[in-house]
Amino acid sequence: MSMWGGVSFQNSASFTMEQMTFFYDFSFLTILLILVFVVYMMSYLACESLIKCYDLDNQIMESFWTILPLVILVFLAFPSIRILYLMDEVKNPMLTCKVLGHQWFWSYEYSDFTSFEFDSYMVFNLMRLLEVDNCFVIPFGLKVRLLVSSVDVLHSWTVPAFGVKVDSVPGRLNQLNFTVNRLGIYFGQCSEICGVNHSFMPIVVEVILNQSFSVWVENSS
């Protein structure tokens, strides 16, 4: 979860979020190098008195400053496209769950089990409005597919540690997938203005071992 004074991403808990963090670091380093180069050239040109002011044409220089940005954009585009395909790839999910947004709570349905669904309401305590009465429980290391929709207005199901954010639209079924690679409890919130109690729609996801998940499903259903 987010901590006071944090200026970067939360610790990643899924393969998707790991790739997004790596891409962020790579792109930030690239932009930093470009900034240093531009500042250096501006400083050099401002302080240098022997500048060729009368050069009207330089094919080598023009080719250089055309090809170099193209190479940089290609190096930024390929990792980005790869992450987009990883996020949209829904192949052989091990668990399918349905998430419904309401004003102002979430409903979860485990489609692979018979008549297993519950509502998740916020509980008032000292956890910065992030605690709920019923957590959304998923198994560790398995590919999970979520089918997200809404009953009334627009919502958005978001868990930053997983690197997932999907809109909950009435009459439309959106899907996403992720694989969690760390045990623990992870927090999120509705990220779409949905009414007066929009800030009271927390999301709590508990990741447990497969054996514990089987026991939990049996006891809860």
Tab-separated table of N, CA, C and O in Angstrom, residues 14-15 92-95 138-145 177-182 207-211 213-214:
chain	number	residue	atom	x	y	z
A	14	SER	N	2.841	-8.274	-9.187
A	14	SER	CA	2.451	-9.071	-10.344
A	14	SER	C	3.503	-8.903	-11.430
A	14	SER	O	4.286	-7.945	-11.427
A	15	PHE	N	3.499	-9.835	-12.376
A	15	PHE	CA	4.450	-9.767	-13.477
A	15	PHE	C	4.205	-8.533	-14.343
A	15	PHE	O	5.145	-7.922	-14.858
A	92	ASN	N	-5.927	-19.177	-21.517
A	92	ASN	CA	-5.994	-20.263	-20.537
A	92	ASN	C	-5.931	-19.752	-19.091
A	92	ASN	O	-5.025	-20.099	-18.329
A	93	PRO	N	-6.883	-18.893	-18.692
A	93	PRO	CA	-6.888	-18.462	-17.280
A	93	PRO	C	-7.246	-19.626	-16.362
A	93	PRO	O	-8.077	-20.480	-16.696
A	94	MET	N	-6.624	-19.652	-15.193
A	94	MET	CA	-6.885	-20.711	-14.221
A	94	MET	C	-8.078	-20.396	-13.326
A	94	MET	O	-8.652	-21.284	-12.707
A	95	LEU	N	-8.450	-19.109	-13.243
A	95	LEU	CA	-9.564	-18.700	-12.392
A	95	LEU	C	-10.249	-17.503	-13.036
A	95	LEU	O	-9.576	-16.569	-13.479
A	138	ILE	N	-7.704	-14.367	-3.881
A	138	ILE	CA	-7.253	-15.049	-5.092
A	138	ILE	C	-6.045	-15.911	-4.758
A	138	ILE	O	-5.323	-15.640	-3.798
A	139	PRO	N	-5.796	-16.953	-5.545
A	139	PRO	CA	-4.650	-17.834	-5.274
A	139	PRO	C	-3.342	-17.255	-5.797
A	139	PRO	O	-3.319	-16.444	-6.721
A	140	PHE	N	-2.265	-17.704	-5.209
A	140	PHE	CA	-0.928	-17.247	-5.564
A	140	PHE	C	-0.421	-17.950	-6.823
A	140	PHE	O	-0.554	-19.163	-6.969
A	141	GLY	N	0.134	-17.165	-7.762
A	141	GLY	CA	0.826	-17.731	-8.909
A	141	GLY	C	-0.047	-18.247	-10.030
A	141	GLY	O	0.481	-18.815	-10.994
A	142	LEU	N	-1.358	-18.070	-9.961
A	142	LEU	CA	-2.248	-18.526	-11.029
A	142	LEU	C	-2.753	-17.336	-11.833
A	142	LEU	O	-2.970	-16.252	-11.285
A	143	LYS	N	-2.943	-17.554	-13.132
A	143	LYS	CA	-3.476	-16.491	-13.972
A	143	LYS	C	-4.957	-16.297	-13.684
A	143	LYS	O	-5.755	-17.232	-13.766
A	144	VAL	N	-5.321	-15.078	-13.315
A	144	VAL	CA	-6.694	-14.743	-12.938
A	144	VAL	C	-7.278	-13.827	-13.996
A	144	VAL	O	-6.651	-12.845	-14.407
A	145	ARG	N	-8.482	-14.163	-14.443
A	145	ARG	CA	-9.209	-13.298	-15.380
A	145	ARG	C	-10.370	-12.651	-14.644
A	145	ARG	O	-11.153	-13.328	-13.979
A	177	ASN	N	-6.474	-9.490	-17.089
A	177	ASN	CA	-5.865	-10.653	-16.470
A	177	ASN	C	-4.575	-10.238	-15.800
A	177	ASN	O	-3.931	-9.263	-16.201
A	178	PHE	N	-4.198	-10.975	-14.786
A	178	PHE	CA	-2.950	-10.737	-14.081
A	178	PHE	C	-2.567	-11.998	-13.329
A	178	PHE	O	-3.403	-12.865	-13.063
A	179	THR	N	-1.298	-12.094	-12.988
A	179	THR	CA	-0.765	-13.201	-12.204
A	179	THR	C	0.017	-12.615	-11.041
A	179	THR	O	1.000	-11.908	-11.259
A	180	VAL	N	-0.421	-12.902	-9.848
A	180	VAL	CA	0.210	-12.335	-8.651
A	180	VAL	C	1.350	-13.244	-8.211
A	180	VAL	O	1.178	-14.465	-8.107
A	181	ASN	N	2.510	-12.649	-7.965
A	181	ASN	CA	3.686	-13.432	-7.585
A	181	ASN	C	4.180	-13.129	-6.181
A	181	ASN	O	5.314	-13.454	-5.842
A	182	ARG	N	3.334	-12.499	-5.363
A	182	ARG	CA	3.705	-12.230	-3.972
A	182	ARG	C	2.483	-12.416	-3.085
A	182	ARG	O	1.387	-11.942	-3.409
A	207	VAL	N	-4.000	-12.358	-1.249
A	207	VAL	CA	-3.382	-13.415	-2.043
A	207	VAL	C	-2.877	-14.501	-1.097
A	207	VAL	O	-2.068	-14.228	-0.204
A	208	ILE	N	-3.369	-15.711	-1.288
A	208	ILE	CA	-3.029	-16.821	-0.394
A	208	ILE	C	-2.553	-18.008	-1.234
A	208	ILE	O	-2.693	-18.018	-2.461
A	209	LEU	N	-2.026	-19.006	-0.563
A	209	LEU	CA	-1.557	-20.212	-1.249
A	209	LEU	C	-2.737	-20.991	-1.831
A	209	LEU	O	-3.883	-20.849	-1.387
A	210	ASN	N	-2.437	-21.823	-2.822
A	210	ASN	CA	-3.495	-22.568	-3.502
A	210	ASN	C	-4.250	-23.490	-2.555
A	210	ASN	O	-5.477	-23.614	-2.628
A	211	GLN	N	-3.518	-24.155	-1.655
A	211	GLN	CA	-4.189	-25.048	-0.700
A	211	GLN	C	-5.115	-24.264	0.225
A	211	GLN	O	-6.243	-24.682	0.495
A	213	PHE	N	-6.488	-21.435	-0.491
A	213	PHE	CA	-7.600	-20.927	-1.280
A	213	PHE	C	-8.697	-21.992	-1.424
A	213	PHE	O	-9.889	-21.690	-1.333
A	214	SER	N	-8.298	-23.242	-1.642
A	214	SER	CA	-9.285	-24.313	-1.753
A	214	SER	C	-10.079	-24.473	-0.454
A	214	SER	O	-11.294	-24.639	-0.466
